[in-house]
Amino acid sequence: MSARHADAHEVRGRGVGDAIRSWWNALTRPMQWLMGVPLIALIAILPVWRPPLLDTPGTDFGGVMAQFAMVALIAIGLNVVVGQAGLLDLGYVGFYAVGAYTVGLLTSPNSPWNKMGANVFFSTDWAWLSCLPIAVAITAFTGLLLGTPTLRLRGDYLAIVTLGFGEIVRLLADNLTDVTNGGQGLSQIAYPHLGESEEKPYGVFSAGNTGGNVNSGVWWFWVGMAMVIVVLLIVGNLERSRVGRAWVAIREDEDAAEIMGVPTFKFKLWAFTIGAAIGGLSGALYAGQVQFINPTGFNVINSMLFLCAVVIGGQGNKLGVIVGAFIIVYLPNRVMSVQVGDQSLGDYKYLFFGLALVVLMIFRPQGLFPARQKLLAYGRQVYQAVRTPVDTPDPPSTGDPESTPEPVGGGGR
């Protein structure tokens, strides 16, 4: 087969996603930013514009997009653990709960911290923002505490331990009534007090701002999207560093990575801690957005949905898991207005996602947008160098028969 026919066969074998990714990787970094910024701006105005084909008739589209930004953060953090390092975490909702309860305990009037009058360290207007780094730090420390004794386990054993951790966090929140207010939850959680006026006395981020296209959901979506961009930049740089290459090696074969000198436990602990910090950031975003939390919002079902976003989008592909998060959030809200008997079609989301996972595992187990296996160090330069054709000149002929190479087979000599 000639080189031209081989290239044509390769093009026919690739899907649409591979063609788009190849085109994107061929662009220089400035061109990627030049094309990415307008795309980000277009996504940012979607909740304001509310195109008819994307709008959700049964619920507010701005609130749906705010929920999508929150789940996208969770999917990116879980992708670090599951997709990059290959660690099966079934209790990721526990980190999400720790981040939310950190903000709730520091700012809610129902918490012991607030009842003792100890919240003088936090301004009323900026309490949520000042609690954000605290929630991230506490959640990262929680991931460090959990990972230190448990990350020596592998596979199903690690999955069982993490599943138990998620349930332990939920049960603690439900039973420590003197601290977490139990099943009654924590209300009046702080949020950014911006844009206060006579029409909006509590600001644009208040849950009471429900009028118009630019409501509180849209504002929280913009905040969540800014967090997603920052986290994507950080995680992307980690992927291209020594840390990311170690994660990929551990994911592919932990024993081989350890034989080659990779300190596997250290890098698995890094992945667990970073993933936990991102989950805590999402939990803090959730607490400020809904301004009320209770243990029922952190059950194991939500943890499975978060994992579904990673599996459907494509493990190891940080942009693919964002698409998976959009599918998980958007589709149930899109069909919420469709009635099947006495129930909404959105109530069957667990059935639909379960069937989708079965079909996906049969026909495309790598997910909708799988991670491409390629060199992580200097990947762009290597890719462009390989794809650039190089014409090799023929060796010069000296006319000396002794210098002419003899054909394979020896001829008749």
XYZ file of N, CA and C in Angstrom, residues 204-353:
450
model
N -27.636 40.432 42.814
C -27.905 39.607 41.636
C -27.669 38.123 41.897
N -26.877 37.775 42.911
C -26.592 36.370 43.204
C -27.608 35.742 44.147
N -28.543 36.522 44.643
C -29.538 35.999 45.575
C -30.478 35.029 44.862
N -30.921 34.007 45.605
C -31.879 33.052 45.038
C -33.198 33.714 44.699
N -33.473 34.881 45.264
C -34.704 35.597 44.947
C -34.657 36.337 43.633
N -33.487 36.429 42.999
C -33.362 37.104 41.709
C -33.763 36.134 40.610
N -35.047 36.048 40.341
C -35.566 35.090 39.358
C -36.169 35.757 38.136
N -36.234 37.072 38.109
C -36.884 37.756 36.997
C -35.934 38.037 35.854
N -36.482 38.012 34.628
C -35.703 38.339 33.446
C -34.769 37.219 33.012
N -34.094 37.479 31.904
C -33.162 36.485 31.382
C -31.854 36.434 32.159
N -31.426 37.584 32.714
C -30.180 37.626 33.483
C -30.531 37.506 34.964
N -30.861 36.297 35.384
C -31.235 36.054 36.782
C -30.041 35.498 37.548
N -30.306 35.037 38.765
C -29.200 34.550 39.602
C -28.519 33.326 38.992
N -29.287 32.476 38.298
C -28.676 31.313 37.661
C -27.635 31.696 36.633
N -27.912 32.753 35.866
C -26.957 33.203 34.852
C -25.685 33.724 35.513
N -25.859 34.496 36.581
C -24.688 35.017 37.278
C -23.851 33.890 37.869
N -24.469 32.889 38.460
C -23.722 31.761 39.016
C -23.078 30.934 37.908
N -23.721 30.880 36.745
C -23.109 30.179 35.614
C -21.831 30.872 35.183
N -21.833 32.190 35.153
C -20.625 32.926 34.777
C -19.499 32.705 35.787
N -19.850 32.698 37.071
C -18.830 32.424 38.086
C -18.298 31.003 37.934
N -19.204 30.048 37.744
C -18.777 28.661 37.579
C -17.941 28.460 36.334
N -18.286 29.156 35.239
C -17.513 29.017 34.013
C -16.103 29.590 34.190
N -15.986 30.695 34.922
C -14.655 31.245 35.210
C -13.826 30.249 36.011
N -14.458 29.574 36.990
C -13.739 28.561 37.767
C -13.325 27.382 36.886
N -14.202 26.978 35.970
C -13.883 25.867 35.070
C -12.673 26.202 34.210
N -12.611 27.431 33.688
C -11.486 27.829 32.844
C -10.181 27.809 33.636
N -10.205 28.346 34.859
C -9.003 28.363 35.687
C -8.546 26.940 36.002
N -9.492 26.072 36.369
C -9.147 24.687 36.709
C -8.628 23.952 35.474
N -9.231 24.208 34.294
C -8.759 23.563 33.065
C -7.315 23.955 32.753
N -6.971 25.226 32.953
C -5.601 25.665 32.709
C -4.622 24.968 33.658
N -5.020 24.855 34.925
C -4.142 24.205 35.907
C -3.980 22.726 35.588
N -5.106 22.041 35.346
C -5.054 20.605 35.071
C -4.331 20.331 33.752
N -4.553 21.207 32.748
C -3.868 21.024 31.474
C -2.355 21.124 31.619
N -1.890 22.076 32.403
C -0.442 22.185 32.640
C 0.089 20.986 33.403
N -0.701 20.464 34.334
C -0.287 19.263 35.054
C -0.190 18.065 34.120
N -1.116 17.946 33.179
C -1.089 16.824 32.248
C 0.176 16.819 31.402
N 0.638 18.008 31.040
C 1.822 18.101 30.184
C 3.125 18.086 30.977
N 3.032 17.958 32.279
C 4.221 17.966 33.129
C 4.623 16.537 33.498
N 5.641 16.439 34.313
C 6.090 15.126 34.800
C 4.993 14.440 35.600
N 4.199 15.225 36.307
C 3.097 14.654 37.092
C 2.093 13.965 36.184
N 1.700 14.636 35.089
C 0.732 14.041 34.172
C 1.252 12.789 33.503
N 2.528 12.780 33.138
C 3.098 11.579 32.518
C 3.138 10.421 33.510
N 3.390 10.744 34.780
C 3.366 9.690 35.802
C 1.951 9.154 35.984
N 0.951 10.020 35.949
C -0.437 9.562 36.067
C -0.800 8.600 34.935
N -0.425 8.963 33.715
C -0.730 8.096 32.573
C -0.023 6.753 32.712
N 1.214 6.770 33.161
C 1.950 5.512 33.347
C 1.281 4.636 34.394
N 0.805 5.258 35.486
C 0.126 4.493 36.531
C -1.189 3.937 36.022
N -1.887 4.742 35.240
C -3.170 4.281 34.702
C -2.996 3.101 33.762
N -1.971 3.139 32.919
C -1.792 2.073 31.943
C -1.293 0.788 32.589
N -0.305 0.878 33.472
C 0.220 -0.316 34.150
C 1.006 0.154 35.367
N 0.406 0.021 36.538
C 1.047 0.526 37.746
C 2.312 -0.244 38.084
N 2.301 -1.549 37.878
C 3.494 -2.346 38.181
C 4.657 -1.959 37.279
N 4.367 -1.788 35.982
C 5.434 -1.398 35.062
C 5.967 -0.008 35.390
N 5.065 0.902 35.775
C 5.494 2.251 36.145
C 6.402 2.223 37.368
N 6.057 1.377 38.325
C 6.874 1.299 39.533
C 8.239 0.686 39.239
N 8.275 -0.288 38.348
C 9.553 -0.892 37.972
C 10.453 0.125 37.269
N 9.828 1.024 36.489
C 10.582 2.035 35.764
C 11.002 3.206 36.637
N 10.681 3.154 37.931
C 11.154 4.174 38.857
C 10.155 5.253 39.200
N 8.915 5.121 38.779
C 7.890 6.118 39.114
C 7.406 5.867 40.541
N 7.480 6.862 41.418
C 6.928 6.674 42.777
C 5.402 6.701 42.723
N 4.816 5.549 42.507
C 3.382 5.477 42.200
C 2.518 5.982 43.347
N 2.853 5.632 44.578
C 2.025 6.060 45.712
C 2.010 7.587 45.833
N 3.150 8.195 45.623
C 3.248 9.652 45.720
C 2.359 10.324 44.691
N 2.405 9.866 43.447
C 1.634 10.521 42.394
C 0.147 10.171 42.496
N -0.186 8.991 42.990
C -1.605 8.690 43.240
C -2.154 9.589 44.333
N -1.354 9.854 45.336
C -1.779 10.756 46.408
C -1.934 12.180 45.886
N -1.063 12.585 44.972
C -1.206 13.889 44.331
C -2.539 13.971 43.595
N -2.862 12.943 42.816
C -4.115 12.942 42.054
C -5.323 12.990 42.987
N -5.275 12.216 44.054
C -6.395 12.172 44.993
C -6.585 13.530 45.673
N -5.493 14.158 46.065
C -5.578 15.444 46.753
C -6.060 16.549 45.820
N -5.536 16.584 44.595
C -5.959 17.605 43.628
C -7.419 17.401 43.236
N -7.812 16.157 42.993
C -9.211 15.885 42.676
C -10.136 16.266 43.815
N -9.722 15.996 45.056
C -10.538 16.378 46.212
C -10.681 17.891 46.310
N -9.598 18.629 46.048
C -9.656 20.096 46.111
C -10.637 20.650 45.094
N -10.646 20.100 43.878
C -11.580 20.563 42.853
C -13.013 20.216 43.246
N -13.206 19.026 43.844
C -14.541 18.679 44.335
C -15.015 19.607 45.428
N -14.111 20.010 46.331
C -14.475 20.976 47.366
C -14.830 22.329 46.795
N -14.124 22.742 45.735
C -14.455 24.000 45.066
C -15.859 23.957 44.490
N -16.224 22.837 43.886
C -17.577 22.692 43.351
C -18.617 22.681 44.466
N -18.304 22.037 45.596
C -19.234 22.037 46.722
C -19.452 23.429 47.283
N -18.386 24.236 47.340
C -18.537 25.618 47.799
C -19.391 26.423 46.833
N -19.237 26.171 45.541
C -20.075 26.837 44.541
C -21.537 26.438 44.711
N -21.772 25.163 44.978
C -23.142 24.682 45.185
C -23.770 25.307 46.421
N -23.020 25.396 47.519
C -23.562 25.956 48.758
C -23.950 27.418 48.576
N -23.103 28.195 47.886
C -23.442 29.585 47.661
C -24.599 29.760 46.705
N -24.727 28.854 45.762
C -25.786 28.985 44.759
C -27.168 28.680 45.335
N -27.307 27.556 46.039
C -28.618 27.180 46.562
C -28.891 27.792 47.929
N -27.838 28.195 48.647
C -27.934 28.857 49.950
C -28.646 28.002 51.000
N -28.694 26.698 50.756
C -29.241 25.745 51.722
C -28.696 24.362 51.388
N -28.184 23.663 52.407
C -27.676 22.313 52.189
C -28.205 21.393 53.280
N -28.443 20.139 52.913
C -28.785 19.091 53.868
C -28.222 17.769 53.365
N -28.163 16.730 54.181
C -27.475 15.492 53.788
C -28.063 14.789 52.576
N -29.349 14.988 52.263
C -29.953 14.256 51.141
C -29.350 14.648 49.795
N -28.724 15.807 49.705
C -28.128 16.216 48.443
C -26.780 15.589 48.161
N -26.295 14.738 49.079
C -24.957 14.163 48.920
C -25.012 12.639 49.040
N -26.006 12.043 48.410
C -26.152 10.590 48.484
C -25.328 9.910 47.401
N -25.299 8.591 47.452
C -24.459 7.809 46.557
C -24.958 7.880 45.117
N -26.267 8.162 44.925
C -26.801 8.263 43.573
C -26.140 9.414 42.825
N -25.965 10.544 43.509
C -25.287 11.669 42.872
C -23.841 11.333 42.532
N -23.202 10.558 43.395
C -21.829 10.141 43.111
C -21.774 9.296 41.844
N -22.754 8.432 41.649
C -22.802 7.622 40.434
C -23.046 8.491 39.199
N -23.885 9.525 39.336
C -24.128 10.424 38.207
C -22.855 11.171 37.819
N -22.087 11.589 38.808
C -20.824 12.267 38.511
C -19.886 11.335 37.748
N -19.850 10.076 38.167
C -19.005 9.103 37.473
C -19.521 8.841 36.062
N -20.851 8.878 35.890
C -21.438 8.709 34.556
C -20.970 9.806 33.608
N -20.867 11.039 34.119
C -20.402 12.142 33.277
C -19.003 11.875 32.744
N -18.135 11.314 33.583
C -16.764 11.013 33.159
C -16.748 9.859 32.166
N -17.527 8.824 32.423
C -17.528 7.646 31.554
C -18.144 7.973 30.200
N -19.259 8.697 30.196
C -19.919 9.034 28.939
C -19.058 9.996 28.114
N -18.489 11.009 28.758
C -17.695 11.977 28.026
C -16.397 11.405 27.492
N -15.761 10.532 28.250
C -14.481 9.952 27.826
C -13.433 10.122 28.902
N -13.053 9.032 29.552
C -12.089 9.107 30.644
C -10.735 9.601 30.141
N -10.177 10.552 30.856
C -8.886 11.093 30.491
C -8.942 12.320 29.611
N -10.102 12.630 29.044
C -10.263 13.811 28.193
C -11.024 14.869 28.974
N -10.335 15.917 29.397
C -10.962 16.902 30.269
C -12.070 17.686 29.576
N -11.959 17.897 28.261
C -13.042 18.554 27.538
C -14.197 17.585 27.285
N -13.881 16.316 27.095
C -14.932 15.328 26.903
C -15.806 15.152 28.126
N -15.221 15.191 29.327
C -16.029 15.017 30.538
C -16.930 16.231 30.769
N -16.545 17.403 30.244
C -17.435 18.565 30.323
C -18.671 18.329 29.463
N -18.480 17.736 28.288
C -19.628 17.363 27.461
C -20.491 16.336 28.182
N -19.850 15.377 28.850
C -20.607 14.401 29.634
C -21.393 15.050 30.752
N -20.809 16.053 31.417
C -21.525 16.776 32.467
C -22.731 17.512 31.899
N -22.578 18.090 30.706
C -23.713 18.775 30.071
C -24.834 17.799 29.757
N -24.475 16.607 29.278
C -25.507 15.600 28.978
C -26.235 15.182 30.245
N -25.494 14.964 31.325
C -26.084 14.512 32.583
C -27.058 15.562 33.138
N -26.712 16.839 33.016
C -27.538 17.900 33.593
C -28.652 18.318 32.645
N -28.320 18.463 31.371
C -29.261 19.098 30.440
C -30.413 18.183 30.043
N -30.127 16.937 29.680
C -31.168 16.077 29.131
C -32.352 15.861 30.080
N -32.144 15.548 31.378
C -33.325 15.402 32.257
C -34.144 16.685 32.365
N -33.487 17.841 32.381
C -34.227 19.099 32.458
C -34.922 19.429 31.142
N -34.363 18.976 30.034
C -34.966 19.242 28.726
C -36.278 18.498 28.557
N -36.351 17.283 29.080
C -37.568 16.465 28.911
C -38.462 16.526 30.141
N -38.180 17.454 31.057
C -38.977 17.524 32.281
C -40.438 17.846 32.006
N -40.692 18.615 30.958
C -42.073 19.017 30.659
C -42.857 17.931 29.938
N -42.179 16.855 29.504
C -42.857 15.756 28.811
C -43.437 14.803 29.848
N -44.739 14.580 29.794
C -45.418 13.742 30.764
C -45.635 12.338 30.220
N -45.344 11.345 31.060
C -45.637 9.942 30.767
C -46.550 9.444 31.875
N -47.837 9.455 31.604
C -48.797 9.146 32.657
C -48.836 10.281 33.668
N -48.598 9.950 34.934
C -48.593 10.963 35.991
C -47.197 11.467 36.321
N -46.189 10.972 35.629
C -44.816 11.345 35.941
C -44.165 12.055 34.766
N -43.181 12.874 35.103
C -42.393 13.551 34.073
C -41.360 12.590 33.513
N -41.032 12.768 32.236
C -40.030 11.914 31.613
C -38.659 12.111 32.257
N -38.432 13.290 32.838
C -37.169 13.536 33.516
C -36.980 12.700 34.764
N -38.078 12.162 35.338
C -37.958 11.317 36.527
C -37.335 9.961 36.216
N -37.263 9.608 34.946
C -36.688 8.320 34.546
C -35.222 8.457 34.141
N -34.566 9.522 34.610
C -33.201 9.779 34.153
C -32.250 8.659 34.545
N -32.436 8.047 35.709
C -31.538 6.971 36.116
C -31.669 5.765 35.195
N -32.884 5.480 34.758
C -33.097 4.386 33.808
C -32.423 4.697 32.478
N -32.604 5.919 31.990
C -32.033 6.283 30.695
C -30.505 6.273 30.721
N -29.926 6.817 31.801
C -28.474 6.843 31.882
C -27.907 5.439 32.069
